Amino acid sequence: MINAILVFNNHGKPRLVRFYQHLAEEVQQQIIRDTFHLVLKRDDHICNFLECGRALQLCPCPHSLFGGSDYKLIYRHYATLYFVFCVDSSESELGILDLIQV
């Protein structure tokens, strides 16, 4: 299930934000900031999937606020925009990347 769709520019300014569950405004802003910093740190040649829990034990996982550690960030960087989907473990990573491409 898709829990959030975030689109922001290279400077972290949100261009599109859609959360599919009710969260407080402060929590949403914190998730956007944390997600931007996690995605920005990654090299362009690295995989576009981030799993919360095992892979992000050293980093604060913003999606633990969604209520679990089985969430993944799937993202693509096009020109000056980052397209980020927060999904649970039942979603296909390649399917979400295809959705971003379309």
GROMACS .gro file of C-alpha atoms in nm, residues 29-98:
model
   70
   29GLN     CA    1   0.694   1.840   0.787
   30GLN     CA    2   0.943   1.629   0.985
   31ILE     CA    3   0.890   1.334   0.749
   32ILE     CA    4   0.949   1.559   0.447
   33ARG     CA    5   1.271   1.700   0.596
   34ASP     CA    6   1.407   1.361   0.703
   35THR     CA    7   1.318   1.198   0.373
   36PHE     CA    8   1.486   1.476   0.177
   37HIS     CA    9   1.806   1.444   0.380
   38LEU     CA   10   1.811   1.065   0.344
   39VAL     CA   11   1.760   1.075  -0.032
   40LEU     CA   12   1.994   1.370  -0.092
   41LYS     CA   13   2.287   1.192   0.078
   42ARG     CA   14   2.270   0.901  -0.165
   43ASP     CA   15   2.491   0.882  -0.473
   44ASP     CA   16   2.329   0.874  -0.818
   45HIS     CA   17   2.477   0.529  -0.886
   46ILE     CA   18   2.317   0.364  -0.582
   47CYS     CA   19   1.993   0.164  -0.580
   48ASN     CA   20   1.670   0.368  -0.556
   49PHE     CA   21   1.527   0.166  -0.266
   50LEU     CA   22   1.567   0.235   0.105
   51GLU     CA   23   1.424  -0.008   0.357
   52CYS     CA   24   1.334   0.125   0.699
   53GLY     CA   25   1.459  -0.089   0.980
   54ARG     CA   26   1.762  -0.298   0.880
   55ALA     CA   27   1.913  -0.064   0.622
   56LEU     CA   28   1.851   0.255   0.820
   57GLN     CA   29   1.945   0.154   1.173
   58LEU     CA   30   2.204   0.430   1.191
   59CYS     CA   31   1.977   0.691   1.034
   60PRO     CA   32   1.654   0.815   1.188
   61CYS     CA   33   1.386   0.654   0.978
   62PRO     CA   34   1.107   0.904   0.918
   63HIS     CA   35   0.862   0.632   0.834
   64SER     CA   36   0.875   0.475   1.176
   65LEU     CA   37   0.621   0.748   1.240
   66PHE     CA   38   0.386   0.550   1.017
   67GLY     CA   39   0.384   0.276   1.277
   68GLY     CA   40   0.632   0.011   1.174
   69SER     CA   41   0.965  -0.081   1.027
   70ASP     CA   42   0.843  -0.268   0.718
   71TYR     CA   43   0.824   0.048   0.506
   72LYS     CA   44   1.036   0.132   0.205
   73LEU     CA   45   1.130   0.453   0.032
   74ILE     CA   46   1.135   0.420  -0.344
   75TYR     CA   47   1.258   0.727  -0.527
   76ARG     CA   48   1.380   0.865  -0.859
   77HIS     CA   49   1.570   1.184  -0.928
   78TYR     CA   50   1.483   1.359  -1.254
   79ALA     CA   51   1.660   1.688  -1.337
   80THR     CA   52   1.569   1.907  -1.038
   81LEU     CA   53   1.293   1.696  -0.881
   82TYR     CA   54   1.290   1.398  -0.647
   83PHE     CA   55   0.986   1.168  -0.666
   84VAL     CA   56   0.959   0.964  -0.346
   85PHE     CA   57   0.701   0.699  -0.260
   86CYS     CA   58   0.670   0.554   0.089
   87VAL     CA   59   0.521   0.206   0.062
   88ASP     CA   60   0.485  -0.098   0.283
   89SER     CA   61   0.652  -0.432   0.218
   90SER     CA   62   0.364  -0.567   0.008
   91GLU     CA   63   0.439  -0.330  -0.283
   92SER     CA   64   0.672  -0.416  -0.567
   93GLU     CA   65   0.975  -0.190  -0.592
   94LEU     CA   66   0.995  -0.224  -0.969
   95GLY     CA   67   0.622  -0.159  -1.001
   96ILE     CA   68   0.656   0.168  -0.809
   97LEU     CA   69   0.959   0.271  -1.017
   98ASP     CA   70   0.751   0.205  -1.328
   0.00000   0.00000   0.00000
